[in-house]
Coordinates of C-alpha atoms in Angstrom, one line a residue:
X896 CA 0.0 0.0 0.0
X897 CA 2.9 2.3 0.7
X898 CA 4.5 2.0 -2.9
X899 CA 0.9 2.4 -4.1
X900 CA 0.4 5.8 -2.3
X901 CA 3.7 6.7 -3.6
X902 CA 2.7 5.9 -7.4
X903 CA -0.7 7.8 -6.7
X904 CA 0.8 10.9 -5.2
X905 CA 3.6 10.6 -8.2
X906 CA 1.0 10.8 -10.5
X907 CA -1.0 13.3 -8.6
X908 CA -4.2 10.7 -8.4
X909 CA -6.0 12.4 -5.3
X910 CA -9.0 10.1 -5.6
X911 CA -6.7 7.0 -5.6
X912 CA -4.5 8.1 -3.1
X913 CA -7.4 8.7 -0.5
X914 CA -8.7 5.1 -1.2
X915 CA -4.9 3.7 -0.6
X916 CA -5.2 6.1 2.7
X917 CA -8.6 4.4 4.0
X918 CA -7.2 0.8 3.1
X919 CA -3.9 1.7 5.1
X920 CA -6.8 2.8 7.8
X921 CA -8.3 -0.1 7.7
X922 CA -5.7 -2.5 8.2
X923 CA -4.4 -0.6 11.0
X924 CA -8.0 -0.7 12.5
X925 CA -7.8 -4.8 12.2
X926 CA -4.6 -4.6 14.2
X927 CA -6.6 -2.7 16.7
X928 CA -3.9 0.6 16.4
X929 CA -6.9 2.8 16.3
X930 CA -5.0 5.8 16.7
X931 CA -2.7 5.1 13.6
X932 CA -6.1 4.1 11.5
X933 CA -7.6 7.6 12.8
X934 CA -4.9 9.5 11.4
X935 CA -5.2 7.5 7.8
X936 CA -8.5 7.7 8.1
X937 CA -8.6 11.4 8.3
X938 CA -5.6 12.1 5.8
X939 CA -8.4 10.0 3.3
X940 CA -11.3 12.1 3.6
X941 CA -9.1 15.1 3.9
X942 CA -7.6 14.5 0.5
X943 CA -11.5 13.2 -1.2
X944 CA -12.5 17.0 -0.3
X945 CA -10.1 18.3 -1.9
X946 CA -10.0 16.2 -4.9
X947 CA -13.1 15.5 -7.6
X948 CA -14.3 12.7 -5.5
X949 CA -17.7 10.8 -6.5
X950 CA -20.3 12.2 -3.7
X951 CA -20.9 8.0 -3.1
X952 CA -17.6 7.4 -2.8
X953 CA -17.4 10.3 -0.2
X954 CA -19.8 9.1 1.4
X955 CA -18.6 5.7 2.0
X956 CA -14.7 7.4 3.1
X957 CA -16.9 9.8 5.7
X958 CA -18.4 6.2 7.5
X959 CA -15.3 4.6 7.3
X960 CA -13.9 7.4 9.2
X961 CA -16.7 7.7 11.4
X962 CA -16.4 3.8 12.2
X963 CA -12.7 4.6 13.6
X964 CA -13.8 7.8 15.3
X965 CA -16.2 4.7 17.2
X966 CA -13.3 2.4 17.6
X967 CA -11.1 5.5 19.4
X968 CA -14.4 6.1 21.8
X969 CA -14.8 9.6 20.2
X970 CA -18.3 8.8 20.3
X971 CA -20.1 12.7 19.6
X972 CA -17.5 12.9 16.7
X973 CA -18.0 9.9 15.0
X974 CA -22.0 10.9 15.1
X975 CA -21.4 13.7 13.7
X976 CA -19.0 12.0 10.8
X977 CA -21.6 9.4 10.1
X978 CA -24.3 12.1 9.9
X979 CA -22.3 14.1 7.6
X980 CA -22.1 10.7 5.3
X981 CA -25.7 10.9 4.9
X982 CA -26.0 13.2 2.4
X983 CA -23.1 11.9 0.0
X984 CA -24.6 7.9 0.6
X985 CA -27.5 8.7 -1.7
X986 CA -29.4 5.5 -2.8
X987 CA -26.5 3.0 -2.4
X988 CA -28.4 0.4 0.2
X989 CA -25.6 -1.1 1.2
X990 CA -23.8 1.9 2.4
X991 CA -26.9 3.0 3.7
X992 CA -27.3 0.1 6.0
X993 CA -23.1 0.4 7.2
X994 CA -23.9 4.0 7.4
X995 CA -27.1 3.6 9.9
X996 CA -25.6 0.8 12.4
X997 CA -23.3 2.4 13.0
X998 CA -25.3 5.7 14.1
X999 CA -27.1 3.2 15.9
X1000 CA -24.3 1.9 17.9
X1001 CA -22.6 5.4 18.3
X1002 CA -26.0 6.2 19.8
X1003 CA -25.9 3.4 22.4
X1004 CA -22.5 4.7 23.4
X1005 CA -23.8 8.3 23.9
X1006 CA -27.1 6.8 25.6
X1007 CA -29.7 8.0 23.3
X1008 CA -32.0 5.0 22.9
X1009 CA -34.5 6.8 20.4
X1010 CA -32.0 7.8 18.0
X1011 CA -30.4 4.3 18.0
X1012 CA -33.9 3.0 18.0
X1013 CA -34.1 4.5 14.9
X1014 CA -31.6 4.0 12.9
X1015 CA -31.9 0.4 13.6
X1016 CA -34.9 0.4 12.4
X1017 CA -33.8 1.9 9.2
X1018 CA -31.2 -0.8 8.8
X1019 CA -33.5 -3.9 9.5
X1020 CA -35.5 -2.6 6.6
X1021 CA -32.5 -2.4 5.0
X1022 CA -31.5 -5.9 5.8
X1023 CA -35.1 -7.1 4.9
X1024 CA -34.7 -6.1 1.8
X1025 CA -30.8 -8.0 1.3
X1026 CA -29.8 -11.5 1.9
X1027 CA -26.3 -10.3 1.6
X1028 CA -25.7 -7.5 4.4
X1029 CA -23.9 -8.5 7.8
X1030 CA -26.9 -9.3 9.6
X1031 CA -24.8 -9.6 12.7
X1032 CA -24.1 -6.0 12.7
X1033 CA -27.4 -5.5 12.8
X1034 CA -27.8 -8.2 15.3
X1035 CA -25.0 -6.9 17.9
X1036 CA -26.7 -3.4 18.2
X1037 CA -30.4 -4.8 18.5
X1038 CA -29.4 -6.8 21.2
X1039 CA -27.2 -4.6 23.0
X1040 CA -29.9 -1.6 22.5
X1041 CA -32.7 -4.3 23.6
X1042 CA -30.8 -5.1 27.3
X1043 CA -30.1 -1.1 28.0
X1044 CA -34.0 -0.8 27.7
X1045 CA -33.9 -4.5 29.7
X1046 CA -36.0 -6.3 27.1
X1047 CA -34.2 -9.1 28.5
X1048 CA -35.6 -11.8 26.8
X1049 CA -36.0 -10.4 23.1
X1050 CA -32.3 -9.5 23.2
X1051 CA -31.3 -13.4 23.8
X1052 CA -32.0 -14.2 20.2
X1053 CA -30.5 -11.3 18.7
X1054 CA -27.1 -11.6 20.9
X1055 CA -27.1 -15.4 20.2
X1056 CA -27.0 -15.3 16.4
X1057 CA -24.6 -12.7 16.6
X1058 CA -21.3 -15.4 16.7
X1059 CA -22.8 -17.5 14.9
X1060 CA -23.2 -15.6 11.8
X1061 CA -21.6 -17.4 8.8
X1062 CA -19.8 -13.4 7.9
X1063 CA -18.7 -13.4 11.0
X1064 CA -15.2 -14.3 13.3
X1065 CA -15.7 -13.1 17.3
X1066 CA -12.9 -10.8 18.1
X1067 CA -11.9 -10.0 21.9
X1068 CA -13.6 -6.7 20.8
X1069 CA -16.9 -7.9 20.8
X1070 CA -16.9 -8.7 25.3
X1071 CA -19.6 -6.5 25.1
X1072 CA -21.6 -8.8 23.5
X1073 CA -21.2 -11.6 25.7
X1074 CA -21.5 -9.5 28.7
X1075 CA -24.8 -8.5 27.5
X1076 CA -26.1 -11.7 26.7
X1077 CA -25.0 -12.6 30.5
X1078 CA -26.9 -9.9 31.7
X1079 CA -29.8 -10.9 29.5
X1080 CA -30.0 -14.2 30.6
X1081 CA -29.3 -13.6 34.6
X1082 CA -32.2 -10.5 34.6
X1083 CA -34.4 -12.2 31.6
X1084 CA -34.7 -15.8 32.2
X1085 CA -32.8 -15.8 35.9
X1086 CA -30.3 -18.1 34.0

């Protein structure tokens, strides 16, 4: 990726370099350096301003960036990133559906249950509508939204499927998750 950005920024290919800078991002955000993909991530959608970036493909560098804002616990910032990705999204479902649960899960962090309500509901139409999308993403965030209002027992399924998703590998990241379903099934079913 490094000699990549090199030949881009040789060649003075802004809207290829800024993809190179969100794949370095990513790959840093995998290796849980959050702070390293943050400053990638940013360097990406600097450079997509600046250039003659598609408003789509904005839109998709905006929730990537928002998604590390997340992973750093920057929680008001990456709301106001993936808000701010709304506009450039357009009709692109897919996008669309990354775009909203991840509002959904920024808005568990900053306790707002109605706004997370919402934009999961967005996404499970989204889902509905698409064999293919991560359903566990949508899965995680239902459940975890579903024990914070202590719907205990219609959480269980949701947090249940969520490892179990074929798309899926659990990470250490996800303790949340299990904690969660623990709490679920001690306050739900006295399990």
């Amino acid at each position: 990726y490094e000699r990549c950005l090199e030949l881009h920024e040789l060649t003075h290919d802004d809207i290829q370099a800024s993809f190179t800078w969100m794949n370095i991002a990513t790959l840093y955000a995998d290796w849980k350096k959050h702070d390293k993909a943050l400053l990638f991530a940013r360097k990406s959608v600097e450079l997509a301003f600046r250039s003659n970036m598609d408003k789509d493909d904005v839109g998709r560098l905006l929730t990537n960036l928002g998604t590390v804002l997340f992973y750093n616990k920057q929680y008001a910032a990456a709301r106001d990133t993936l808000r701010a990705a709304i506009p450039f999204i357009g009709d692109n479902a897919y996008q669309n559906y990354i775009n909203d649960i991840a509002l959904s899960g920024t808005y568990i962090h900053l306790n707002n249950a109605d706004s997370a309500g919402y934009y999961l509901e967005n996404a499970g139409k989204l889902l509905a509508g698409n064999e293919n999308f991560p359903a566990y993403r949508f899965n995680k965030y239902k459940g975890l939204l579903l024990v914070n209002s202590q719907s205990y027992g219609e959480a269980i399924p949701y947090l249940e499927s969520y490892p179990n998703d074929p798309k899926y590998s659990f990470t250490a990241d996800d303790y949340e998750v299990i904690n969660a379903l623990a709490k679920a099934y001690e306050s739900g079913k006295k399990d």
